[in-house]
XYZ file of C-alpha atoms in Angstrom:
745
model
C 2.041 -0.274 -38.072
C 0.052 -1.908 -35.270
C 0.646 -1.172 -31.598
C 3.745 -2.582 -29.998
C 3.466 -5.219 -27.301
C 4.314 -4.629 -23.648
C 7.379 -6.880 -23.959
C 8.735 -5.031 -27.009
C 8.345 -1.615 -25.364
C 9.818 -2.844 -22.075
C 12.878 -4.261 -23.839
C 13.385 -1.010 -25.772
C 13.057 1.190 -22.685
C 15.296 -1.118 -20.664
C 17.957 -0.877 -23.356
C 17.605 2.891 -23.564
C 18.140 3.065 -19.802
C 21.304 0.968 -20.101
C 19.867 -1.870 -18.011
C 20.532 -5.524 -18.646
C 17.824 -8.090 -17.974
C 19.492 -8.954 -14.681
C 19.940 -5.292 -13.832
C 16.230 -4.642 -14.262
C 15.395 -7.781 -12.276
C 17.593 -6.647 -9.407
C 16.096 -3.158 -9.381
C 12.527 -4.512 -9.323
C 13.082 -7.587 -7.109
C 11.712 -9.918 -9.800
C 13.419 -12.957 -11.305
C 15.250 -12.423 -14.637
C 13.523 -15.506 -16.024
C 10.066 -14.139 -15.397
C 10.938 -10.789 -16.944
C 12.382 -12.647 -19.936
C 9.091 -14.492 -20.408
C 7.249 -11.170 -20.290
C 9.573 -9.579 -22.861
C 9.126 -12.535 -25.223
C 5.355 -12.519 -24.830
C 5.127 -15.896 -23.102
C 3.341 -14.434 -20.050
C 1.220 -11.335 -19.519
C 2.568 -8.666 -17.145
C 0.786 -7.928 -13.890
C -0.305 -4.355 -13.266
C 1.976 -4.170 -10.223
C 4.967 -5.163 -12.341
C 4.024 -2.666 -15.044
C 3.682 0.141 -12.495
C 7.146 -0.563 -11.082
C 8.681 -0.636 -14.558
C 6.871 2.542 -15.551
C 8.228 4.394 -12.528
C 11.765 3.061 -12.841
C 12.075 3.662 -16.599
C 10.135 6.947 -16.741
C 7.602 5.562 -19.229
C 4.921 8.150 -18.339
C 2.161 5.565 -18.083
C 2.870 3.830 -21.401
C 3.783 0.490 -19.819
C 0.810 0.548 -17.466
C -1.531 1.181 -20.396
C -0.049 -1.692 -22.365
C -0.286 -3.996 -19.331
C -3.936 -3.090 -18.860
C -4.579 -4.014 -22.488
C -2.934 -7.382 -21.865
C -5.140 -8.237 -18.873
C -7.903 -10.824 -19.192
C -11.077 -9.538 -20.813
C -14.648 -9.830 -19.564
C -14.572 -13.525 -20.481
C -11.533 -14.079 -18.260
C -9.366 -14.643 -21.356
C -6.043 -13.134 -22.334
C -5.421 -11.091 -25.487
C -2.475 -12.754 -27.242
C -0.086 -10.614 -29.285
C 1.962 -13.169 -31.196
C 2.918 -11.361 -34.405
C 6.598 -11.630 -35.343
C 8.365 -8.293 -35.872
C 7.572 -6.476 -39.103
C 10.466 -6.066 -41.495
C 11.777 -2.519 -41.600
C 12.459 -2.856 -45.333
C 9.087 -3.997 -46.670
C 8.528 -2.541 -50.116
C 5.849 -2.610 -52.762
C 2.766 -4.833 -52.901
C 0.555 -1.724 -52.859
C -2.123 -3.280 -55.066
C -2.242 -6.428 -52.926
C -2.412 -4.389 -49.715
C -5.246 -2.284 -51.157
C -7.066 -5.500 -52.077
C -6.630 -6.895 -48.565
C -7.941 -3.669 -47.005
C -10.952 -3.667 -49.357
C -11.814 -7.278 -48.469
C -11.557 -6.435 -44.772
C -13.825 -3.405 -45.153
C -16.403 -5.483 -47.036
C -16.381 -8.182 -44.343
C -16.784 -5.566 -41.606
C -19.722 -3.998 -43.432
C -21.354 -7.395 -43.955
C -20.674 -8.466 -40.356
C -18.923 -11.686 -41.417
C -15.634 -13.441 -40.842
C -12.880 -13.080 -43.416
C -10.606 -15.887 -44.579
C -7.679 -15.057 -46.862
C -5.508 -17.659 -48.591
C -2.249 -16.150 -49.855
C -0.309 -18.450 -52.175
C 2.770 -18.047 -54.282
C 6.189 -19.517 -55.046
C 8.854 -20.060 -52.425
C 10.682 -16.839 -51.639
C 7.917 -14.572 -52.977
C 7.442 -12.904 -49.602
C 4.066 -14.366 -48.627
C 4.895 -14.490 -44.920
C 6.401 -10.993 -44.956
C 3.280 -9.647 -46.648
C 0.931 -11.351 -44.178
C 2.895 -10.132 -41.161
C 3.255 -6.597 -42.530
C -0.475 -6.262 -43.216
C -1.357 -7.843 -39.883
C 0.684 -5.195 -38.067
C -1.394 -2.457 -39.716
C -4.713 -3.887 -38.450
C -3.746 -5.734 -35.242
C -5.249 -3.194 -32.842
C -8.752 -3.826 -34.239
C -9.152 -7.289 -32.662
C -10.353 -7.662 -29.044
C -9.416 -11.349 -29.139
C -5.801 -10.485 -29.979
C -3.509 -11.841 -32.659
C -2.516 -15.495 -32.965
C 0.384 -16.642 -35.130
C 1.726 -20.096 -35.890
C 4.311 -21.308 -38.386
C 2.758 -24.595 -39.526
C 6.052 -25.664 -41.158
C 4.229 -27.288 -44.036
C 7.430 -27.750 -46.013
C 9.891 -29.093 -43.449
C 12.425 -31.596 -44.805
C 11.513 -34.231 -42.240
C 7.890 -34.210 -43.345
C 6.518 -33.367 -39.890
C 4.561 -30.111 -40.090
C 2.868 -28.694 -37.022
C -0.468 -30.485 -36.864
C -3.818 -28.839 -36.267
C -4.064 -30.421 -32.805
C -0.749 -28.894 -31.704
C -1.618 -25.491 -33.184
C -5.007 -25.486 -31.461
C -3.375 -26.430 -28.158
C -1.019 -23.459 -28.465
C -3.852 -21.091 -29.344
C -6.031 -22.226 -26.444
C -3.155 -21.977 -23.978
C -2.197 -18.522 -25.212
C -5.793 -17.369 -24.728
C -5.457 -18.366 -21.086
C -7.129 -21.781 -20.923
C -5.656 -24.145 -18.353
C -3.802 -27.108 -19.851
C -5.994 -29.606 -18.052
C -9.161 -28.113 -19.588
C -8.025 -28.572 -23.198
C -9.771 -31.584 -24.762
C -7.596 -34.275 -26.380
C -9.609 -34.658 -29.594
C -8.762 -32.278 -32.425
C -12.417 -31.719 -33.345
C -13.221 -30.861 -29.728
C -10.274 -28.461 -29.615
C -11.452 -26.854 -32.846
C -14.956 -26.435 -31.404
C -13.532 -24.851 -28.251
C -11.405 -22.513 -30.380
C -14.413 -21.449 -32.456
C -16.349 -20.817 -29.254
C -13.592 -18.536 -27.950
C -13.584 -16.552 -31.193
C -17.338 -16.006 -30.932
C -17.816 -12.546 -29.497
C -14.031 -11.938 -29.445
C -12.962 -11.040 -33.001
C -9.464 -12.442 -33.453
C -6.748 -12.094 -36.083
C -5.211 -15.491 -36.901
C -2.118 -15.963 -39.063
C -1.526 -19.541 -40.281
C 1.873 -19.382 -41.950
C 3.317 -22.031 -44.281
C 0.329 -24.360 -44.562
C 0.907 -27.614 -46.436
C -2.559 -27.747 -48.012
C -6.233 -27.030 -47.376
C -6.740 -30.029 -45.094
C -3.876 -28.818 -42.901
C -5.767 -25.685 -41.836
C -9.453 -26.631 -41.949
C -9.702 -27.367 -38.181
C -8.134 -23.944 -37.484
C -10.718 -21.871 -39.339
C -13.315 -19.767 -37.524
C -16.529 -18.217 -38.794
C -17.160 -15.743 -35.966
C -18.121 -12.309 -37.315
C -15.230 -9.882 -37.171
C -12.482 -12.514 -37.068
C -9.850 -12.612 -39.817
C -7.788 -15.651 -40.768
C -4.781 -15.256 -43.067
C -3.204 -18.414 -44.505
C 0.019 -18.558 -46.494
C 1.077 -21.540 -48.561
C 3.151 -22.531 -51.553
C 0.077 -24.396 -52.800
C -3.022 -22.866 -54.299
C -5.623 -23.555 -51.627
C -8.548 -23.843 -54.035
C -10.323 -26.216 -51.659
C -10.683 -23.464 -49.075
C -12.269 -21.148 -51.604
C -14.905 -23.768 -52.353
C -15.581 -25.046 -48.819
C -14.760 -22.112 -46.534
C -15.393 -19.111 -48.749
C -11.741 -18.112 -48.614
C -10.540 -15.302 -50.843
C -7.496 -16.489 -52.773
C -4.693 -14.012 -53.367
C -1.700 -15.066 -55.400
C 1.581 -13.317 -54.658
C 4.012 -13.518 -57.513
C 7.386 -11.907 -58.060
C 7.795 -8.181 -57.526
C 7.293 -5.813 -60.418
C 10.475 -4.375 -61.980
C 9.816 -1.055 -60.246
C 9.302 -2.765 -56.878
C 12.503 -4.775 -57.371
C 14.393 -1.554 -58.076
C 12.904 0.012 -54.927
C 14.029 -2.961 -52.850
C 17.576 -2.701 -54.259
C 17.653 1.043 -53.569
C 16.456 0.408 -49.993
C 19.384 -1.922 -49.323
C 22.150 -0.490 -51.558
C 21.270 3.189 -51.666
C 19.784 5.276 -54.441
C 23.094 6.507 -55.874
C 24.652 3.058 -56.222
C 21.635 1.665 -58.084
C 21.322 4.752 -60.276
C 24.978 4.404 -61.282
C 24.327 0.897 -62.633
C 20.642 0.945 -63.426
C 20.895 -1.454 -66.384
C 22.890 -3.960 -64.319
C 20.409 -3.583 -61.448
C 17.553 -4.438 -63.803
C 19.465 -7.481 -65.078
C 20.183 -8.561 -61.509
C 16.493 -8.323 -60.599
C 15.557 -10.315 -63.707
C 18.036 -13.072 -62.822
C 16.675 -13.205 -59.270
C 13.261 -13.798 -60.749
C 12.147 -10.621 -58.920
C 11.701 -12.784 -55.820
C 12.106 -10.719 -52.626
C 14.131 -13.347 -50.790
C 16.568 -13.808 -53.671
C 16.908 -10.058 -54.150
C 17.570 -9.479 -50.469
C 20.234 -12.179 -50.349
C 22.103 -10.706 -53.307
C 21.591 -7.108 -52.188
C 22.770 -7.777 -48.643
C 25.851 -9.502 -50.026
C 26.576 -6.496 -52.245
C 25.996 -4.147 -49.321
C 28.773 -5.864 -47.363
C 31.146 -5.520 -50.359
C 30.924 -1.897 -51.367
C 33.738 -2.368 -53.902
C 31.790 -4.953 -55.886
C 29.834 -3.786 -58.880
C 26.214 -4.748 -59.412
C 27.150 -5.883 -62.915
C 29.522 -8.488 -61.461
C 26.767 -9.946 -59.324
C 24.438 -10.030 -62.316
C 27.104 -11.809 -64.369
C 27.565 -14.393 -61.619
C 23.888 -15.221 -61.748
C 23.904 -15.483 -65.513
C 26.424 -18.349 -65.334
C 25.096 -20.165 -62.290
C 23.320 -23.446 -62.970
C 19.775 -23.797 -61.717
C 19.986 -26.936 -59.604
C 17.448 -26.096 -56.902
C 14.615 -27.743 -58.811
C 12.055 -27.528 -56.044
C 12.460 -23.735 -56.059
C 12.116 -23.268 -59.820
C 8.719 -22.421 -61.288
C 7.976 -24.786 -64.162
C 6.292 -21.972 -66.092
C 9.091 -19.467 -65.532
C 12.699 -20.706 -65.573
C 13.893 -17.360 -64.225
C 12.567 -18.258 -60.770
C 15.786 -20.096 -59.905
C 16.728 -19.744 -56.246
C 19.591 -22.189 -56.392
C 21.587 -19.845 -58.578
C 21.106 -16.992 -56.139
C 21.971 -19.066 -53.097
C 24.983 -20.582 -54.831
C 26.428 -17.125 -55.377
C 26.185 -16.313 -51.683
C 27.528 -19.727 -50.770
C 30.593 -19.350 -53.025
C 31.526 -16.144 -51.188
C 31.813 -17.928 -47.865
C 35.275 -18.829 -46.550
C 35.770 -22.620 -46.539
C 35.270 -22.986 -42.793
C 32.117 -20.855 -42.808
C 30.800 -22.745 -45.844
C 31.254 -26.019 -43.994
C 29.417 -24.620 -40.992
C 26.609 -23.288 -43.203
C 26.167 -26.773 -44.685
C 26.090 -28.549 -41.335
C 23.536 -26.079 -40.006
C 21.232 -27.560 -42.634
C 21.035 -30.657 -40.438
C 19.311 -28.685 -37.676
C 15.623 -29.615 -37.910
C 14.080 -26.498 -36.355
C 13.743 -22.943 -37.588
C 15.399 -21.167 -34.638
C 18.748 -22.211 -33.167
C 20.755 -20.889 -30.235
C 24.471 -20.183 -30.370
C 25.074 -22.939 -27.819
C 23.186 -25.551 -29.863
C 24.978 -24.394 -33.006
C 28.276 -24.786 -31.184
C 27.437 -28.424 -30.413
C 26.429 -29.097 -33.995
C 29.593 -27.498 -35.387
C 32.011 -28.751 -32.705
C 32.722 -25.142 -31.682
C 32.409 -23.171 -28.487
C 29.325 -20.985 -28.185
C 31.483 -17.890 -28.744
C 33.043 -19.349 -31.892
C 29.618 -20.408 -33.142
C 28.247 -16.931 -32.494
C 30.936 -15.395 -34.708
C 30.037 -17.824 -37.495
C 26.323 -17.155 -37.133
C 26.907 -13.403 -37.138
C 28.840 -13.767 -40.404
C 25.855 -15.574 -41.916
C 23.507 -12.863 -40.611
C 25.622 -10.239 -42.369
C 25.088 -12.113 -45.653
C 21.335 -12.420 -45.032
C 21.697 -16.191 -44.714
C 20.379 -16.066 -41.144
C 18.277 -13.638 -39.124
C 19.077 -12.729 -35.528
C 15.838 -12.781 -33.520
C 17.096 -12.313 -29.960
C 20.125 -12.690 -27.723
C 22.061 -15.649 -29.152
C 19.011 -16.793 -31.153
C 18.998 -17.156 -34.924
C 16.290 -18.030 -37.420
C 16.610 -19.040 -41.040
C 14.173 -19.269 -43.927
C 13.251 -22.823 -44.808
C 14.640 -22.285 -48.325
C 18.068 -21.628 -46.851
C 17.792 -24.703 -44.641
C 16.828 -26.825 -47.662
C 19.737 -25.486 -49.684
C 22.227 -25.990 -46.849
C 21.010 -29.557 -46.306
C 21.306 -30.294 -50.013
C 24.853 -28.950 -50.186
C 25.777 -30.966 -47.105
C 24.417 -34.154 -48.682
C 26.487 -33.462 -51.813
C 29.758 -32.460 -50.136
C 29.995 -33.742 -46.563
C 30.689 -37.375 -45.828
C 28.097 -39.535 -44.122
C 30.523 -39.866 -41.229
C 30.792 -36.077 -40.791
C 27.032 -35.637 -40.988
C 26.391 -38.434 -38.505
C 29.029 -37.016 -36.148
C 27.340 -33.591 -36.277
C 23.934 -35.139 -35.587
C 25.442 -37.114 -32.711
C 26.993 -33.987 -31.169
C 23.781 -31.970 -31.474
C 21.433 -34.636 -30.140
C 23.873 -35.584 -27.381
C 24.133 -31.914 -26.394
C 20.359 -31.703 -26.136
C 20.140 -34.968 -24.185
C 22.754 -33.929 -21.605
C 21.522 -30.331 -21.317
C 17.996 -31.621 -20.734
C 19.408 -34.094 -18.206
C 21.080 -31.222 -16.316
C 18.013 -28.974 -16.562
C 15.500 -31.529 -15.358
C 17.742 -32.651 -12.506
C 17.998 -29.020 -11.405
C 14.229 -28.619 -11.657
C 13.589 -31.423 -9.146
C 16.745 -32.844 -7.529
C 14.656 -34.721 -4.950
C 12.995 -36.819 -7.647
C 15.437 -39.680 -8.373
C 15.935 -40.290 -12.079
C 18.920 -42.180 -13.460
C 21.407 -39.635 -14.821
C 23.131 -39.999 -18.159
C 26.766 -40.978 -18.244
C 29.356 -38.278 -18.866
C 28.903 -36.602 -22.276
C 31.382 -37.242 -25.078
C 34.538 -35.156 -24.912
C 33.417 -32.920 -27.798
C 30.008 -32.156 -26.259
C 29.686 -29.376 -23.663
C 26.120 -29.208 -22.351
C 24.733 -26.280 -20.409
C 24.571 -26.274 -16.620
C 21.943 -24.517 -14.526
C 22.393 -22.975 -11.105
C 18.696 -22.528 -10.337
C 15.410 -24.241 -11.094
C 14.149 -21.002 -12.664
C 17.008 -20.953 -15.161
C 16.489 -24.628 -15.989
C 12.766 -24.185 -16.529
C 13.253 -21.083 -18.671
C 15.665 -22.922 -20.947
C 13.252 -25.832 -21.384
C 10.388 -23.435 -22.100
C 12.418 -21.582 -24.727
C 13.590 -24.781 -26.447
C 10.280 -26.652 -26.220
C 9.468 -26.462 -29.931
C 12.859 -28.003 -30.785
C 12.528 -31.116 -28.629
C 10.419 -33.271 -30.942
C 12.313 -32.359 -34.177
C 15.644 -33.100 -32.455
C 14.308 -36.458 -31.248
C 13.270 -37.294 -34.809
C 16.720 -36.265 -36.080
C 18.299 -38.649 -33.576
C 15.921 -41.391 -34.705
C 16.865 -40.895 -38.374
C 20.518 -41.350 -37.450
C 19.708 -44.287 -35.120
C 21.161 -42.482 -32.102
C 20.248 -43.271 -28.475
C 19.329 -39.632 -27.847
C 16.057 -40.473 -29.612
C 14.861 -42.168 -26.422
C 17.222 -40.527 -23.921
C 15.779 -37.048 -24.557
C 12.104 -37.842 -23.887
C 12.995 -39.939 -20.827
C 15.050 -37.072 -19.333
C 12.334 -34.506 -20.009
C 10.260 -36.087 -17.229
C 10.573 -33.388 -14.558
C 9.820 -30.551 -16.988
C 6.883 -32.424 -18.476
C 5.413 -32.976 -15.017
C 5.777 -29.278 -14.250
C 4.503 -27.721 -17.487
C 2.078 -30.408 -18.741
C 2.604 -29.656 -22.486
C 0.505 -32.614 -23.621
C 1.317 -32.382 -27.347
C 5.084 -32.323 -26.781
C 4.867 -34.989 -24.070
C 2.965 -37.443 -26.253
C 4.733 -36.704 -29.570
C 8.211 -36.897 -28.027
C 7.479 -40.218 -26.355
C 5.719 -41.744 -29.346
C 8.757 -40.905 -31.519
C 11.216 -42.057 -28.863
C 9.355 -45.306 -28.203
C 9.326 -46.121 -31.912
C 13.083 -45.489 -32.098
C 13.864 -47.533 -28.977
C 11.752 -50.416 -30.309
C 13.505 -50.319 -33.688
C 16.893 -50.329 -31.957
C 15.901 -53.161 -29.628
C 16.658 -51.066 -26.528
C 14.402 -52.772 -24.004
C 15.258 -50.418 -21.143
C 14.412 -47.415 -23.309
C 11.118 -49.008 -24.327
C 10.286 -49.680 -20.677
C 10.917 -46.109 -19.555
C 9.082 -44.468 -22.440
C 6.056 -46.761 -22.376
C 5.627 -45.916 -18.682
C 6.061 -42.165 -19.204
C 3.750 -42.245 -22.224
C 1.149 -44.088 -20.201
C 1.336 -41.318 -17.610
C 0.847 -38.731 -20.371
C -2.326 -40.428 -21.582
C -3.560 -40.800 -17.991
C -2.862 -37.246 -16.852
C -3.610 -35.427 -20.108
C -6.405 -36.837 -22.272
C -7.523 -39.068 -19.393
C -7.368 -42.123 -21.662
C -6.977 -44.701 -18.901
C -7.411 -47.640 -21.300
C -4.465 -46.533 -23.433
C -2.513 -45.655 -20.282
C -3.101 -49.077 -18.750
C -1.932 -50.874 -21.920
C 1.296 -48.875 -22.013
C 1.929 -49.269 -18.298
C 1.354 -53.011 -18.439
C 3.780 -53.137 -21.387
C 6.325 -51.341 -19.202
C 5.793 -53.816 -16.363
C 6.274 -56.754 -18.750
C 9.482 -55.253 -20.147
C 10.800 -54.589 -16.637
C 10.149 -58.189 -15.685
C 12.001 -59.394 -18.764
C 14.947 -57.223 -17.720
C 14.724 -58.339 -14.095
C 14.384 -54.663 -13.180
C 12.579 -54.650 -9.835
C 12.962 -50.903 -9.374
C 11.355 -50.186 -12.735
C 8.571 -52.650 -11.958
C 7.877 -50.711 -8.775
C 7.432 -47.393 -10.600
C 5.364 -48.870 -13.426
C 3.174 -50.636 -10.870
C 2.756 -47.386 -8.969
C 1.501 -45.752 -12.166
C -0.958 -48.631 -12.661
C -2.184 -47.823 -9.164
C -2.571 -44.145 -10.136
C -4.680 -45.258 -13.121
C -7.003 -47.324 -10.949
C -7.273 -44.459 -8.466
C -8.238 -42.076 -11.275
C -11.063 -44.459 -12.129
C -12.274 -44.258 -8.477
C -11.283 -47.883 -8.026
C -9.326 -48.082 -4.749
C -9.933 -51.855 -4.631
C -7.641 -52.319 -7.641
C -5.315 -49.442 -6.767
C -4.511 -50.843 -3.316
C -2.806 -54.115 -4.393
C -0.740 -52.253 -7.006
C 0.539 -49.860 -4.349
C 1.202 -52.702 -1.899
C 3.208 -54.608 -4.514
C 5.147 -51.456 -5.440
C 5.962 -50.781 -1.796
C 7.489 -54.237 -1.378
C 9.650 -53.703 -4.465
C 10.762 -50.238 -3.364
C 11.724 -51.709 0.021
C 13.625 -54.513 -1.706
C 15.525 -52.121 -3.995
C 16.163 -49.538 -1.290
C 14.357 -46.622 -2.963
C 13.198 -44.667 0.072
C 11.765 -41.862 -2.067
C 9.606 -44.403 -3.903
C 8.508 -45.831 -0.564
C 7.420 -42.399 0.610
C 5.403 -41.802 -2.587
C 3.625 -45.145 -2.348
C 2.941 -44.837 1.384
C 1.081 -41.602 0.654
C -0.947 -43.410 -2.018
C -1.677 -46.293 0.343
C -2.867 -43.880 3.012
C -5.303 -42.344 0.522
C -6.555 -45.718 -0.797
C -7.054 -47.132 2.708
C -8.938 -44.002 3.775
C -11.292 -44.231 0.812
C -11.927 -47.909 1.621
C -12.737 -47.078 5.229
C -9.528 -48.617 6.640
C -8.825 -45.695 8.942
C -6.214 -47.442 11.107
C -4.259 -48.681 8.079
C -4.559 -45.270 6.465
C -3.108 -43.627 9.546
C -0.293 -46.205 9.760
C 0.648 -45.651 6.118
C 0.533 -41.891 6.518
C 2.626 -41.940 9.692
C 5.208 -44.209 8.065
C 5.388 -41.949 5.004
C 5.729 -38.836 7.133
C 8.488 -40.425 9.202
C 10.347 -41.443 6.057
C 10.137 -38.060 4.296
C 11.387 -36.324 7.425
C 14.203 -38.820 7.826
C 15.160 -38.058 4.228
C 14.765 -34.325 4.887
C 12.695 -34.276 1.719
C 10.397 -31.267 2.125
C 9.163 -31.674 -1.447
C 7.948 -35.225 -0.798
C 6.464 -34.250 2.557
C 4.461 -31.517 0.900
C 3.085 -34.028 -1.600
C 2.287 -36.454 1.219
C 0.184 -33.870 3.068
C -1.553 -32.930 -0.186
C -2.572 -36.514 -0.903
C -3.800 -36.894 2.675
C -5.862 -33.749 2.158
C -7.344 -35.262 -1.006
C -8.668 -38.253 0.928
C -10.216 -35.995 3.583
C -11.832 -33.860 0.888
C -13.402 -36.843 -0.891
C -14.805 -38.053 2.431
C -16.335 -34.635 3.105
C -13.914 -33.877 5.945
C -13.136 -30.362 4.729
C -11.700 -28.965 7.976
C -9.228 -31.866 8.166
C -8.383 -31.298 4.503
C -7.549 -27.645 5.216
C -5.275 -28.629 8.102
C -3.357 -31.032 5.851
C -3.115 -28.428 3.095
C -1.687 -25.905 5.554
C 1.031 -28.436 6.406
C 1.591 -29.087 2.702
C 1.992 -25.365 2.027
C 4.537 -25.051 4.833
C 6.653 -27.966 3.549
C 6.474 -26.856 -0.048
C 7.501 -23.317 0.806
C 10.536 -24.705 2.616
C 11.338 -26.794 -0.471
C 10.926 -23.807 -2.808
C 8.117 -25.635 -4.622
C 6.097 -22.619 -5.768
C 3.837 -24.673 -8.029
C 3.004 -27.045 -5.164
C 2.220 -24.086 -2.895
C -0.103 -22.612 -5.525
C -1.830 -25.971 -6.030
C -2.393 -26.394 -2.278
C -3.707 -22.822 -1.932
C -6.174 -23.445 -4.752
C -7.449 -26.667 -3.147
C -7.561 -24.970 0.270
C -9.825 -22.275 -1.154
C -12.197 -24.921 -2.553
C -12.518 -26.515 0.901
C -13.073 -23.119 2.533
C -15.937 -22.360 0.150
C -17.595 -25.665 1.095
C -17.249 -24.690 4.763
C -18.969 -21.355 4.097
C -15.859 -19.207 4.572
C -15.728 -17.258 1.263
C -13.529 -14.384 2.493
C -10.742 -16.769 3.512
C -11.219 -18.669 0.253
C -10.758 -15.469 -1.741
C -7.504 -14.733 0.074
C -6.180 -18.227 -0.713
C -7.151 -17.898 -4.360
C -5.483 -14.480 -4.599
C -2.238 -15.957 -3.250
C -2.534 -18.919 -5.628
C -3.186 -16.609 -8.574
C -0.099 -14.517 -7.847
C 2.069 -17.657 -7.867
C 0.464 -19.205 -10.963
C 0.867 -15.883 -12.802
C 4.516 -15.632 -11.799
C 5.071 -19.215 -12.956
C 3.257 -18.500 -16.246
C 1.084 -21.510 -15.451
C -2.165 -21.718 -17.477
C -4.020 -22.745 -14.321
C -3.974 -19.051 -13.435
C -6.968 -18.627 -15.736
C -9.042 -21.140 -13.767
C -8.230 -19.409 -10.475
C -8.947 -16.003 -11.980
C -12.360 -17.235 -13.157
C -13.127 -18.492 -9.645
C -12.257 -15.116 -8.171
C -14.363 -13.179 -10.677
C -17.203 -15.737 -10.432
């Protein structure tokens, strides 16, 4: 067993001390959301935080030691620890484990990288084997452990692409989002560079085929890559020197051990012949055996022979999960037995859960899907956990094997009406749309975005009392956003374009480029197919901003933004034209072209004045002040700035005033007026602190430090960077790595 992570140990010690998450947060004067991100491994703990926890929980230095291990290394990079928990009931596979250890020893002796391709039928336990072995060797890798479920066999045909996986890996190693290149080959090169000199363990779970993982492979000596797939990845053996390991069913002895682990030695010994028959009829597949064994464990009165007889008469209809060379590998029969034991209401809920496109679902989302309250949904989900048809992974979070999702979806298609399935999809996607609407409004209430109408009567979205809570929910659900959008698109529901449009404030804050672009590409396609011109206009503008801010593809951005302007004109939407025009101005400004930016901003200002959007006026006045300054129009620049400042103060919009001062500082900086830039940044910091805009404060502190360095005041610069780093760390913002590098450099 590899070493436990800081978050795992903290959660265990907190529980042992009888402290809730909020109780610990109150005792330490930290936010519950930040502690939650630490416990789930989304952000590394600071040494100060670890010391406080160690003292409060009596950890005798254990937490401090783990926090020190999680600090950036000599390269300024973090050491990710992303392995899922190891199963406490892993059995057998001794020969395979010995083989894996021998291959690792040989690679270490030769000073080479090791690539392992584990294949086998669905339900054979490939992922469990990879995770179990990884836990035994995880502490050997200075570069940490990276894990991604590539979802190569999702029903919607949208596995996690190499570009998205590389983005996650680079972010988890501590690279700032803005430094990650847009091209997949460039990302792969950056990833290989990071692995050089930092041996890393990489688990690529559920790969579709060899091409799926090729960009994710590294050749750095000491690094180990483990790939699991239902396909035989022969291509990797030929092109990447991968060692192929096929995992088949368990041996009869291993199957018996698994049954004894779950049911107890005496119960299996009392019906040994029936236990052997049961294992045979499960095809000796670990997943099938666990499902049946867990069901028997909850019914102590049931005999093993009865379960074996049930399987003997079940028809094998799950064709995709039947090995053509071995008809005994029939998962459908096993799953059907568990399904038949469900009460009618629970069976219906199990089927509808097959519509959920992700792998992990919350009780609240399940409640929306099933038309239940979160409490009612939790009871249903707990029942399914007891039958091994779901796995509980955290508070109100549940994960299910893709085989179970496939089976549930198939049963739903056979039994449930199209109307019931569409209604469930509508409830789920509407719940996400309205919860996102609430969350992103809470994140930035001063940024005017049209709110959705009231949700349907049977949809009860979450509300958020603080920006921290709203941001934490979005962060936790991020991987579900794009699959849910695609589900809405398949059912031709407006949530397909409502969700990406309402994600705007979170996207601006977190800058998750892959999610931003994928969500808007899918939503724009759906809005276009549905003929929703307003939806097309919003998403083409937001997508243009993604290409401008992220990959820096100003040509693509300009095309999308011009498309948005044209659509707005067709709708007669002057307000939308103003925002799309403002973004065209941003694009010109990014290209150091104030001559073209200026007329766009002037046109936008007239439209904002005509439509009465005073917030929009304030934004554009700040842009005009910057453009005029760069063009040498000092009087006009001052007039625009003064007008913007007057307007933000009249609106009592501290957030907008902070942005105004920051943009003014940018113009001074470009003109070499560093002292003036610092004065503006000080004003920006003051306004943003009043507004509670921690990210804006950190950004201004970072830029202030840059100006101080240019003025030859390094000590003051270091202090600004230290303050910025503390905020970026607390916000779990990847820009912390850039600031940390500046401090160490």
